[in-house]
């Protein structure tokens, strides 16, 4: 088991795994709490030099551990108070091109996230809409009217309580434990793992 020193940012292994040490985990914990922390403040919090902290954050970004820094906007403040989860099943004739569907769905107006699933449904789309009529228009225009999709099922979201596990904080991992960050692969048909595609920030 490899443990890297605070002054030496740990690299990707030959198998594509990232070896996280205690300093890495502290950096990730702090950024999950507040992604806007200045580098000097972050460095002081985890007990390393600012230059070391900056290098570690850059390495975590380039390795794919940190996938981005985003503002968490309230859809209702943008005039989109209604949220729904739409389960979508592809038609048999459209499955040959299923890998290209998720990015197209994510680019539709009002789409927050697209999840590529195993099981009976193929996609779960999280949508924010201005009204029930706008939601119905979205489903009708972009999903029901397309022969790509065999069926849809829409569930309204009454409330969303953010769980502690949603933060994906790395605390509790053993020193030197490896985190596997696989290269993205195109979606496959059955037997695939669930993945998600985030819609572009607007």
mmCIF file of C-alpha atoms in Angstrom, residues 6-168:
data_model
loop_
_atom_site.group_PDB
_atom_site.id
_atom_site.type_symbol
_atom_site.label_atom_id
_atom_site.label_comp_id
_atom_site.label_asym_id
_atom_site.label_seq_id
_atom_site.Cartn_x
_atom_site.Cartn_y
_atom_site.Cartn_z
ATOM 1 C CA UNK A 6 1.916 15.983 1.716
ATOM 2 C CA UNK A 7 4.550 17.684 -0.426
ATOM 3 C CA UNK A 8 4.348 15.194 -3.262
ATOM 4 C CA UNK A 9 1.080 15.088 -5.223
ATOM 5 C CA UNK A 10 0.339 11.436 -5.921
ATOM 6 C CA UNK A 11 0.020 10.438 -9.592
ATOM 7 C CA UNK A 12 -2.299 8.215 -11.528
ATOM 8 C CA UNK A 13 -1.213 4.603 -11.444
ATOM 9 C CA UNK A 14 -0.661 2.587 -14.594
ATOM 10 C CA UNK A 15 -4.129 1.044 -14.129
ATOM 11 C CA UNK A 16 -5.896 4.408 -14.147
ATOM 12 C CA UNK A 17 -6.401 4.470 -10.379
ATOM 13 C CA UNK A 18 -5.878 7.581 -8.279
ATOM 14 C CA UNK A 19 -4.080 7.042 -4.983
ATOM 15 C CA UNK A 20 -5.614 9.392 -2.428
ATOM 16 C CA UNK A 21 -3.810 10.202 0.788
ATOM 17 C CA UNK A 22 -5.087 12.036 3.867
ATOM 18 C CA UNK A 23 -4.291 15.482 2.454
ATOM 19 C CA UNK A 24 -6.194 14.712 -0.748
ATOM 20 C CA UNK A 25 -9.211 13.627 1.270
ATOM 21 C CA UNK A 26 -9.084 16.763 3.405
ATOM 22 C CA UNK A 27 -8.921 18.921 0.275
ATOM 23 C CA UNK A 28 -11.917 17.129 -1.217
ATOM 24 C CA UNK A 29 -13.892 17.403 2.029
ATOM 25 C CA UNK A 30 -13.226 21.143 2.196
ATOM 26 C CA UNK A 31 -14.148 21.757 -1.449
ATOM 27 C CA UNK A 32 -17.365 19.762 -1.103
ATOM 28 C CA UNK A 33 -18.340 22.049 1.772
ATOM 29 C CA UNK A 34 -17.344 25.222 -0.100
ATOM 30 C CA UNK A 35 -15.965 25.041 -3.630
ATOM 31 C CA UNK A 36 -15.212 28.786 -3.553
ATOM 32 C CA UNK A 37 -12.502 28.523 -0.897
ATOM 33 C CA UNK A 38 -9.438 30.584 -1.912
ATOM 34 C CA UNK A 39 -6.337 28.479 -2.374
ATOM 35 C CA UNK A 40 -4.541 30.129 0.566
ATOM 36 C CA UNK A 41 -7.475 29.366 2.888
ATOM 37 C CA UNK A 42 -7.728 25.800 1.609
ATOM 38 C CA UNK A 43 -3.981 25.260 2.062
ATOM 39 C CA UNK A 44 -4.095 26.549 5.642
ATOM 40 C CA UNK A 45 -7.058 24.327 6.443
ATOM 41 C CA UNK A 46 -5.339 21.133 5.291
ATOM 42 C CA UNK A 47 -1.869 22.138 6.548
ATOM 43 C CA UNK A 48 0.188 22.379 3.365
ATOM 44 C CA UNK A 49 1.881 25.194 1.429
ATOM 45 C CA UNK A 50 -0.337 27.131 -1.020
ATOM 46 C CA UNK A 51 1.786 25.961 -3.974
ATOM 47 C CA UNK A 52 1.397 22.321 -2.890
ATOM 48 C CA UNK A 53 -2.336 22.751 -2.421
ATOM 49 C CA UNK A 54 -2.718 24.295 -5.876
ATOM 50 C CA UNK A 55 -0.786 21.439 -7.493
ATOM 51 C CA UNK A 56 -2.892 18.842 -5.689
ATOM 52 C CA UNK A 57 -6.170 20.449 -6.754
ATOM 53 C CA UNK A 58 -4.971 20.626 -10.365
ATOM 54 C CA UNK A 59 -3.981 16.958 -10.223
ATOM 55 C CA UNK A 60 -7.359 15.962 -8.791
ATOM 56 C CA UNK A 61 -9.064 17.872 -11.600
ATOM 57 C CA UNK A 62 -6.873 16.423 -14.376
ATOM 58 C CA UNK A 63 -7.319 12.902 -12.973
ATOM 59 C CA UNK A 64 -11.102 13.250 -13.069
ATOM 60 C CA UNK A 65 -11.629 13.055 -9.296
ATOM 61 C CA UNK A 66 -12.945 16.628 -9.291
ATOM 62 C CA UNK A 67 -15.219 16.863 -12.314
ATOM 63 C CA UNK A 68 -16.016 20.559 -12.022
ATOM 64 C CA UNK A 69 -17.062 23.481 -9.824
ATOM 65 C CA UNK A 70 -20.699 24.430 -10.210
ATOM 66 C CA UNK A 71 -23.191 26.895 -8.769
ATOM 67 C CA UNK A 72 -26.191 25.062 -7.292
ATOM 68 C CA UNK A 73 -29.060 27.196 -8.592
ATOM 69 C CA UNK A 74 -32.637 27.113 -7.305
ATOM 70 C CA UNK A 75 -34.834 26.407 -10.385
ATOM 71 C CA UNK A 76 -37.815 28.146 -8.782
ATOM 72 C CA UNK A 77 -35.787 31.374 -8.596
ATOM 73 C CA UNK A 78 -35.382 31.126 -12.375
ATOM 74 C CA UNK A 79 -39.110 30.736 -12.967
ATOM 75 C CA UNK A 80 -39.045 26.920 -13.057
ATOM 76 C CA UNK A 81 -40.789 25.868 -9.814
ATOM 77 C CA UNK A 82 -42.020 22.487 -11.044
ATOM 78 C CA UNK A 83 -39.658 19.511 -11.190
ATOM 79 C CA UNK A 84 -40.312 16.022 -12.512
ATOM 80 C CA UNK A 85 -38.531 12.741 -13.133
ATOM 81 C CA UNK A 86 -39.402 11.197 -16.500
ATOM 82 C CA UNK A 87 -38.651 7.517 -17.064
ATOM 83 C CA UNK A 88 -38.097 6.755 -20.747
ATOM 84 C CA UNK A 89 -37.924 3.448 -22.594
ATOM 85 C CA UNK A 90 -36.370 3.321 -26.048
ATOM 86 C CA UNK A 91 -38.079 1.621 -28.952
ATOM 87 C CA UNK A 92 -36.379 -1.501 -30.316
ATOM 88 C CA UNK A 93 -35.663 0.141 -33.667
ATOM 89 C CA UNK A 94 -33.749 3.026 -32.028
ATOM 90 C CA UNK A 95 -31.405 0.974 -29.862
ATOM 91 C CA UNK A 96 -28.602 0.910 -32.413
ATOM 92 C CA UNK A 97 -27.986 4.609 -31.719
ATOM 93 C CA UNK A 98 -28.719 4.572 -27.986
ATOM 94 C CA UNK A 99 -25.285 5.909 -27.085
ATOM 95 C CA UNK A 100 -26.050 9.279 -28.693
ATOM 96 C CA UNK A 101 -29.410 9.774 -26.983
ATOM 97 C CA UNK A 102 -28.327 10.932 -23.507
ATOM 98 C CA UNK A 103 -26.299 13.974 -24.703
ATOM 99 C CA UNK A 104 -29.199 15.047 -26.930
ATOM 100 C CA UNK A 105 -31.659 14.745 -24.062
ATOM 101 C CA UNK A 106 -29.330 16.701 -21.773
ATOM 102 C CA UNK A 107 -29.265 19.584 -24.272
ATOM 103 C CA UNK A 108 -33.069 20.035 -24.206
ATOM 104 C CA UNK A 109 -34.392 23.155 -22.429
ATOM 105 C CA UNK A 110 -35.232 22.594 -18.783
ATOM 106 C CA UNK A 111 -33.307 19.327 -18.429
ATOM 107 C CA UNK A 112 -31.193 19.211 -15.262
ATOM 108 C CA UNK A 113 -29.802 15.667 -15.444
ATOM 109 C CA UNK A 114 -30.097 12.548 -17.570
ATOM 110 C CA UNK A 115 -29.441 9.138 -16.019
ATOM 111 C CA UNK A 116 -28.703 6.118 -18.220
ATOM 112 C CA UNK A 117 -30.164 3.074 -16.448
ATOM 113 C CA UNK A 118 -30.204 -0.672 -16.266
ATOM 114 C CA UNK A 119 -33.518 -2.468 -15.885
ATOM 115 C CA UNK A 120 -36.790 -1.893 -17.683
ATOM 116 C CA UNK A 121 -36.326 1.831 -18.402
ATOM 117 C CA UNK A 122 -33.432 3.222 -20.391
ATOM 118 C CA UNK A 123 -33.241 6.831 -19.166
ATOM 119 C CA UNK A 124 -34.431 8.916 -16.245
ATOM 120 C CA UNK A 125 -34.672 12.613 -17.064
ATOM 121 C CA UNK A 126 -34.812 15.288 -14.359
ATOM 122 C CA UNK A 127 -36.691 18.293 -15.697
ATOM 123 C CA UNK A 128 -37.556 21.739 -14.320
ATOM 124 C CA UNK A 129 -40.592 23.461 -15.838
ATOM 125 C CA UNK A 130 -42.526 26.687 -15.375
ATOM 126 C CA UNK A 131 -45.942 25.011 -15.066
ATOM 127 C CA UNK A 132 -47.816 21.727 -15.569
ATOM 128 C CA UNK A 133 -48.664 22.858 -19.084
ATOM 129 C CA UNK A 134 -44.997 23.518 -19.848
ATOM 130 C CA UNK A 135 -44.085 20.079 -18.509
ATOM 131 C CA UNK A 136 -46.757 18.429 -20.646
ATOM 132 C CA UNK A 137 -45.492 20.356 -23.663
ATOM 133 C CA UNK A 138 -41.944 19.124 -22.996
ATOM 134 C CA UNK A 139 -43.039 15.489 -22.808
ATOM 135 C CA UNK A 140 -45.295 15.762 -25.839
ATOM 136 C CA UNK A 141 -42.871 17.623 -28.096
ATOM 137 C CA UNK A 142 -39.560 16.003 -27.230
ATOM 138 C CA UNK A 143 -40.517 12.480 -26.149
ATOM 139 C CA UNK A 144 -43.996 11.250 -27.037
ATOM 140 C CA UNK A 145 -43.846 12.611 -30.580
ATOM 141 C CA UNK A 146 -40.588 10.787 -31.330
ATOM 142 C CA UNK A 147 -40.539 7.216 -32.611
ATOM 143 C CA UNK A 148 -37.260 6.716 -30.733
ATOM 144 C CA UNK A 149 -39.164 6.333 -27.478
ATOM 145 C CA UNK A 150 -41.591 3.515 -26.807
ATOM 146 C CA UNK A 151 -42.973 4.846 -23.508
ATOM 147 C CA UNK A 152 -42.576 7.541 -20.870
ATOM 148 C CA UNK A 153 -43.698 7.807 -17.259
ATOM 149 C CA UNK A 154 -43.646 11.180 -15.493
ATOM 150 C CA UNK A 155 -43.450 11.587 -11.706
ATOM 151 C CA UNK A 156 -43.675 15.016 -10.061
ATOM 152 C CA UNK A 157 -41.052 15.917 -7.453
ATOM 153 C CA UNK A 158 -42.732 17.320 -4.326
ATOM 154 C CA UNK A 159 -39.530 17.992 -2.421
ATOM 155 C CA UNK A 160 -35.812 17.257 -2.490
ATOM 156 C CA UNK A 161 -33.807 16.691 0.702
ATOM 157 C CA UNK A 162 -30.083 16.538 0.043
ATOM 158 C CA UNK A 163 -28.543 13.530 1.774
ATOM 159 C CA UNK A 164 -25.103 13.468 3.354
ATOM 160 C CA UNK A 165 -24.007 10.696 0.984
ATOM 161 C CA UNK A 166 -24.853 12.907 -2.003
ATOM 162 C CA UNK A 167 -21.722 14.922 -1.208
ATOM 163 C CA UNK A 168 -19.574 11.889 -1.979
#
